[in-house]
């Protein structure tokens, strides 16, 4: 399902009244009674109704904003923020995730499983490293204009993340070979970085367009005027 905020055409900071007003406007526009036999209008009505049902429920809205549930209300799998691991141990990440006390214990198990009963023999066993995933909050203008960010990994290593121009909320970036190291000379896994675009105070994005509300005086509106309008480039 689409993002409920986009479906209703409101910002993530919209008030309950703004959400309700937006839903009523769209519901009147796409109500099946006004479009008998129009399957597209019927589907649109169901879509805006589902979006309204999620956002009018304060707890569901909180959980959606926190990334705990998706637009359909289903639970999202737990994700790790890179900051969550900033103070974690530098070693043993593979082993801990697989139920072993240390990487040495995990290697011993693999040696016995694939290298015979002779103890710590690798027997030529090679394994690709595990993929890791992170969530990176980015500013609205960073996502629109593109930027480079540095994140610090659990073991103290840093990664340069290039945010492409026009990046979207929840967009996933793949950093090849930047995951956990492999075993026995195997290749490293990949790192996946999910971008969470923070709302801007003035600008709103709708598809590939940028919207901004500009106040004008009554005189300017009646007689016309030239006014300064901010843009994403300044």
mmCIF file of C-alpha atoms in Angstrom:
data_model
loop_
_atom_site.group_PDB
_atom_site.id
_atom_site.type_symbol
_atom_site.label_atom_id
_atom_site.label_comp_id
_atom_site.label_asym_id
_atom_site.label_seq_id
_atom_site.Cartn_x
_atom_site.Cartn_y
_atom_site.Cartn_z
ATOM 1 C CA UNK A 1 0.000 0.000 0.000
ATOM 2 C CA UNK A 2 1.031 3.600 -0.575
ATOM 3 C CA UNK A 3 2.138 5.878 2.220
ATOM 4 C CA UNK A 4 -1.116 7.024 3.923
ATOM 5 C CA UNK A 5 0.148 10.610 4.138
ATOM 6 C CA UNK A 6 0.738 10.672 0.375
ATOM 7 C CA UNK A 7 -2.642 9.029 -0.235
ATOM 8 C CA UNK A 8 -4.447 11.796 1.658
ATOM 9 C CA UNK A 9 -2.114 14.516 0.373
ATOM 10 C CA UNK A 10 -1.063 15.730 3.825
ATOM 11 C CA UNK A 11 2.296 16.210 5.509
ATOM 12 C CA UNK A 12 3.603 13.978 8.280
ATOM 13 C CA UNK A 13 3.067 16.835 10.718
ATOM 14 C CA UNK A 14 -0.608 17.244 9.759
ATOM 15 C CA UNK A 15 -3.093 17.731 12.586
ATOM 16 C CA UNK A 16 -6.036 15.400 13.178
ATOM 17 C CA UNK A 17 -8.350 18.030 11.671
ATOM 18 C CA UNK A 18 -6.207 18.412 8.551
ATOM 19 C CA UNK A 19 -6.250 14.640 8.079
ATOM 20 C CA UNK A 20 -10.020 14.499 8.606
ATOM 21 C CA UNK A 21 -10.647 17.387 6.188
ATOM 22 C CA UNK A 22 -8.422 15.816 3.531
ATOM 23 C CA UNK A 23 -10.228 12.482 3.867
ATOM 24 C CA UNK A 24 -13.692 14.068 3.621
ATOM 25 C CA UNK A 25 -12.684 15.953 0.483
ATOM 26 C CA UNK A 26 -11.309 12.829 -1.223
ATOM 27 C CA UNK A 27 -14.172 10.638 0.001
ATOM 28 C CA UNK A 28 -16.687 12.985 -1.616
ATOM 29 C CA UNK A 29 -14.640 13.011 -4.801
ATOM 30 C CA UNK A 30 -14.333 9.234 -5.164
ATOM 31 C CA UNK A 31 -17.450 7.917 -3.397
ATOM 32 C CA UNK A 32 -18.854 4.934 -5.339
ATOM 33 C CA UNK A 33 -22.370 6.428 -5.229
ATOM 34 C CA UNK A 34 -21.115 9.289 -7.381
ATOM 35 C CA UNK A 35 -19.271 6.973 -9.779
ATOM 36 C CA UNK A 36 -21.467 3.915 -10.312
ATOM 37 C CA UNK A 37 -19.571 1.155 -12.089
ATOM 38 C CA UNK A 38 -16.255 3.037 -11.955
ATOM 39 C CA UNK A 39 -13.812 0.458 -10.564
ATOM 40 C CA UNK A 40 -10.934 2.945 -10.462
ATOM 41 C CA UNK A 41 -12.909 5.404 -8.322
ATOM 42 C CA UNK A 42 -14.019 2.552 -6.066
ATOM 43 C CA UNK A 43 -10.413 1.430 -5.578
ATOM 44 C CA UNK A 44 -9.349 4.989 -4.842
ATOM 45 C CA UNK A 45 -12.132 5.363 -2.262
ATOM 46 C CA UNK A 46 -10.992 2.189 -0.508
ATOM 47 C CA UNK A 47 -7.406 3.456 -0.554
ATOM 48 C CA UNK A 48 -8.206 6.823 1.059
ATOM 49 C CA UNK A 49 -10.504 5.113 3.580
ATOM 50 C CA UNK A 50 -7.714 2.730 4.630
ATOM 51 C CA UNK A 51 -5.259 5.630 4.931
ATOM 52 C CA UNK A 52 -7.726 7.571 7.084
ATOM 53 C CA UNK A 53 -8.420 4.542 9.288
ATOM 54 C CA UNK A 54 -4.713 4.237 10.058
ATOM 55 C CA UNK A 55 -3.951 7.922 10.637
ATOM 56 C CA UNK A 56 -7.038 8.764 12.708
ATOM 57 C CA UNK A 57 -6.020 6.068 15.198
ATOM 58 C CA UNK A 58 -3.372 7.795 17.351
ATOM 59 C CA UNK A 59 -1.625 4.568 18.365
ATOM 60 C CA UNK A 60 -1.517 3.177 14.820
ATOM 61 C CA UNK A 61 -0.261 6.513 13.524
ATOM 62 C CA UNK A 62 2.480 6.581 16.177
ATOM 63 C CA UNK A 63 3.544 3.031 15.321
ATOM 64 C CA UNK A 64 3.529 3.769 11.573
ATOM 65 C CA UNK A 65 5.645 6.911 12.061
ATOM 66 C CA UNK A 66 8.053 4.874 14.206
ATOM 67 C CA UNK A 67 8.351 2.224 11.467
ATOM 68 C CA UNK A 68 6.776 -0.493 13.617
ATOM 69 C CA UNK A 69 3.935 -1.195 11.167
ATOM 70 C CA UNK A 70 3.510 -0.653 7.442
ATOM 71 C CA UNK A 71 0.764 1.217 5.577
ATOM 72 C CA UNK A 72 -1.531 -1.810 5.794
ATOM 73 C CA UNK A 73 -1.112 -1.997 9.581
ATOM 74 C CA UNK A 74 1.030 -5.144 9.416
ATOM 75 C CA UNK A 75 4.020 -5.520 11.719
ATOM 76 C CA UNK A 76 7.379 -4.602 10.196
ATOM 77 C CA UNK A 77 10.402 -6.823 10.937
ATOM 78 C CA UNK A 78 12.665 -5.342 13.588
ATOM 79 C CA UNK A 79 15.398 -3.140 12.153
ATOM 80 C CA UNK A 80 18.664 -1.988 13.643
ATOM 81 C CA UNK A 81 19.696 1.648 13.665
ATOM 82 C CA UNK A 82 23.429 2.074 13.318
ATOM 83 C CA UNK A 83 23.406 4.195 16.484
ATOM 84 C CA UNK A 84 21.974 1.243 18.413
ATOM 85 C CA UNK A 85 25.278 -0.562 17.958
ATOM 86 C CA UNK A 86 27.685 2.334 18.355
ATOM 87 C CA UNK A 87 28.762 1.183 21.835
ATOM 88 C CA UNK A 88 28.524 -2.549 21.153
ATOM 89 C CA UNK A 89 31.391 -5.059 21.172
ATOM 90 C CA UNK A 90 33.751 -4.894 18.241
ATOM 91 C CA UNK A 91 33.887 -8.655 17.723
ATOM 92 C CA UNK A 92 31.655 -11.695 17.834
ATOM 93 C CA UNK A 93 28.760 -10.252 15.842
ATOM 94 C CA UNK A 94 28.536 -13.311 13.594
ATOM 95 C CA UNK A 95 28.675 -15.699 16.513
ATOM 96 C CA UNK A 96 26.153 -13.841 18.661
ATOM 97 C CA UNK A 97 23.587 -13.796 15.875
ATOM 98 C CA UNK A 98 24.002 -17.543 15.351
ATOM 99 C CA UNK A 99 23.937 -18.576 19.015
ATOM 100 C CA UNK A 100 27.680 -18.997 19.608
ATOM 101 C CA UNK A 101 29.698 -17.324 22.339
ATOM 102 C CA UNK A 102 32.451 -16.141 20.005
ATOM 103 C CA UNK A 103 33.645 -16.224 16.415
ATOM 104 C CA UNK A 104 36.250 -18.822 17.443
ATOM 105 C CA UNK A 105 33.495 -21.155 18.699
ATOM 106 C CA UNK A 106 31.552 -20.642 15.473
ATOM 107 C CA UNK A 107 34.648 -21.376 13.382
ATOM 108 C CA UNK A 108 35.282 -24.522 15.415
ATOM 109 C CA UNK A 109 31.752 -25.706 14.690
ATOM 110 C CA UNK A 110 32.134 -24.991 10.971
ATOM 111 C CA UNK A 111 35.503 -26.737 10.896
ATOM 112 C CA UNK A 112 34.029 -29.885 12.411
ATOM 113 C CA UNK A 113 30.956 -29.747 10.201
ATOM 114 C CA UNK A 114 32.787 -29.222 6.931
ATOM 115 C CA UNK A 115 36.394 -30.144 7.607
ATOM 116 C CA UNK A 116 36.032 -33.531 9.298
ATOM 117 C CA UNK A 117 36.558 -34.601 12.906
ATOM 118 C CA UNK A 118 40.112 -33.303 13.192
ATOM 119 C CA UNK A 119 39.288 -30.168 15.132
ATOM 120 C CA UNK A 120 39.982 -26.686 13.752
ATOM 121 C CA UNK A 121 40.549 -27.589 10.124
ATOM 122 C CA UNK A 122 38.797 -25.442 7.583
ATOM 123 C CA UNK A 123 38.759 -28.128 4.921
ATOM 124 C CA UNK A 124 38.596 -25.356 2.304
ATOM 125 C CA UNK A 125 35.306 -24.071 3.661
ATOM 126 C CA UNK A 126 34.461 -20.580 2.428
ATOM 127 C CA UNK A 127 31.318 -18.640 3.276
ATOM 128 C CA UNK A 128 30.025 -15.241 2.270
ATOM 129 C CA UNK A 129 29.639 -12.765 5.119
ATOM 130 C CA UNK A 130 26.237 -11.858 6.480
ATOM 131 C CA UNK A 131 24.363 -8.843 5.137
ATOM 132 C CA UNK A 132 23.583 -6.081 7.619
ATOM 133 C CA UNK A 133 20.942 -3.372 7.508
ATOM 134 C CA UNK A 134 20.766 0.089 9.019
ATOM 135 C CA UNK A 135 18.283 2.949 9.124
ATOM 136 C CA UNK A 136 19.664 6.415 8.400
ATOM 137 C CA UNK A 137 17.589 9.531 9.170
ATOM 138 C CA UNK A 138 18.298 12.264 6.601
ATOM 139 C CA UNK A 139 17.093 15.833 6.275
ATOM 140 C CA UNK A 140 14.507 16.768 3.654
ATOM 141 C CA UNK A 141 16.920 18.975 1.690
ATOM 142 C CA UNK A 142 19.657 16.328 1.861
ATOM 143 C CA UNK A 143 17.285 13.858 0.208
ATOM 144 C CA UNK A 144 16.104 16.363 -2.412
ATOM 145 C CA UNK A 145 19.494 17.825 -3.341
ATOM 146 C CA UNK A 146 21.688 14.811 -2.591
ATOM 147 C CA UNK A 147 24.403 14.617 0.060
ATOM 148 C CA UNK A 148 27.157 12.473 1.534
ATOM 149 C CA UNK A 149 26.866 11.209 5.103
ATOM 150 C CA UNK A 150 29.301 9.285 7.274
ATOM 151 C CA UNK A 151 28.018 6.578 9.605
ATOM 152 C CA UNK A 152 30.020 4.742 12.267
ATOM 153 C CA UNK A 153 29.615 0.974 12.429
ATOM 154 C CA UNK A 154 29.661 -1.155 15.616
ATOM 155 C CA UNK A 155 33.327 -2.084 15.235
ATOM 156 C CA UNK A 156 34.330 1.566 14.849
ATOM 157 C CA UNK A 157 34.655 1.443 11.069
ATOM 158 C CA UNK A 158 33.084 4.324 9.148
ATOM 159 C CA UNK A 159 31.135 4.232 5.906
ATOM 160 C CA UNK A 160 30.565 7.021 3.415
ATOM 161 C CA UNK A 161 26.932 6.913 2.291
ATOM 162 C CA UNK A 162 26.073 8.836 -0.864
ATOM 163 C CA UNK A 163 22.455 9.994 -0.770
ATOM 164 C CA UNK A 164 21.334 10.341 -4.402
ATOM 165 C CA UNK A 165 19.584 13.485 -5.570
ATOM 166 C CA UNK A 166 15.820 13.046 -5.287
ATOM 167 C CA UNK A 167 16.055 10.193 -2.777
ATOM 168 C CA UNK A 168 12.675 9.070 -1.432
ATOM 169 C CA UNK A 169 11.524 8.189 2.060
ATOM 170 C CA UNK A 170 12.142 4.479 2.851
ATOM 171 C CA UNK A 171 14.490 4.162 -0.149
ATOM 172 C CA UNK A 172 17.022 1.359 0.321
ATOM 173 C CA UNK A 173 20.686 1.851 -0.608
ATOM 174 C CA UNK A 174 22.973 -1.141 -1.115
ATOM 175 C CA UNK A 175 26.652 -0.827 -0.176
ATOM 176 C CA UNK A 176 28.303 -3.830 -1.755
ATOM 177 C CA UNK A 177 30.898 -5.629 0.350
ATOM 178 C CA UNK A 178 30.339 -3.438 3.409
ATOM 179 C CA UNK A 179 28.589 -6.070 5.524
ATOM 180 C CA UNK A 180 30.073 -8.680 7.862
ATOM 181 C CA UNK A 181 33.373 -10.315 6.814
ATOM 182 C CA UNK A 182 33.309 -13.739 5.211
ATOM 183 C CA UNK A 183 34.799 -16.989 6.515
ATOM 184 C CA UNK A 184 37.748 -18.814 5.023
ATOM 185 C CA UNK A 185 38.461 -16.020 2.566
ATOM 186 C CA UNK A 186 34.844 -15.744 1.465
ATOM 187 C CA UNK A 187 33.528 -12.366 0.289
ATOM 188 C CA UNK A 188 32.034 -9.883 2.729
ATOM 189 C CA UNK A 189 28.278 -9.389 2.853
ATOM 190 C CA UNK A 190 26.509 -6.208 1.800
ATOM 191 C CA UNK A 191 25.196 -3.325 3.896
ATOM 192 C CA UNK A 192 21.675 -2.069 3.253
ATOM 193 C CA UNK A 193 20.842 1.443 4.393
ATOM 194 C CA UNK A 194 17.182 2.503 4.526
ATOM 195 C CA UNK A 195 16.690 6.263 4.303
ATOM 196 C CA UNK A 196 14.108 7.875 6.566
ATOM 197 C CA UNK A 197 13.470 11.378 5.210
ATOM 198 C CA UNK A 198 12.559 13.866 7.911
ATOM 199 C CA UNK A 199 9.790 16.403 7.206
ATOM 200 C CA UNK A 200 10.696 20.001 6.362
ATOM 201 C CA UNK A 201 9.209 23.014 8.084
ATOM 202 C CA UNK A 202 7.988 24.594 4.829
ATOM 203 C CA UNK A 203 8.526 22.305 1.848
ATOM 204 C CA UNK A 204 6.455 19.236 0.978
ATOM 205 C CA UNK A 205 7.148 16.671 -1.698
ATOM 206 C CA UNK A 206 4.420 15.269 -3.919
ATOM 207 C CA UNK A 207 5.819 12.783 -6.430
ATOM 208 C CA UNK A 208 8.631 14.723 -8.130
ATOM 209 C CA UNK A 209 7.231 18.152 -7.291
ATOM 210 C CA UNK A 210 8.012 20.441 -4.355
ATOM 211 C CA UNK A 211 5.136 22.374 -2.757
ATOM 212 C CA UNK A 212 5.380 25.367 -0.430
ATOM 213 C CA UNK A 213 2.672 27.656 0.969
ATOM 214 C CA UNK A 214 3.424 31.380 0.665
ATOM 215 C CA UNK A 215 1.327 33.982 2.530
ATOM 216 C CA UNK A 216 0.319 37.099 0.593
ATOM 217 C CA UNK A 217 -1.451 40.250 1.655
ATOM 218 C CA UNK A 218 -4.953 41.116 0.491
ATOM 219 C CA UNK A 219 -3.532 43.969 -1.568
ATOM 220 C CA UNK A 220 -1.046 41.655 -3.268
ATOM 221 C CA UNK A 221 -3.771 39.138 -4.021
ATOM 222 C CA UNK A 222 -6.171 41.757 -5.433
ATOM 223 C CA UNK A 223 -3.760 43.959 -7.381
ATOM 224 C CA UNK A 224 -1.044 41.421 -8.133
ATOM 225 C CA UNK A 225 2.562 41.674 -7.035
ATOM 226 C CA UNK A 226 6.035 40.221 -7.387
ATOM 227 C CA UNK A 227 7.137 38.355 -4.253
ATOM 228 C CA UNK A 228 10.154 36.317 -3.238
ATOM 229 C CA UNK A 229 9.591 32.563 -3.002
ATOM 230 C CA UNK A 230 12.106 30.195 -1.347
ATOM 231 C CA UNK A 231 13.253 27.151 -3.332
ATOM 232 C CA UNK A 232 15.082 23.965 -2.395
ATOM 233 C CA UNK A 233 18.219 25.583 -3.844
ATOM 234 C CA UNK A 234 17.891 28.632 -1.574
#
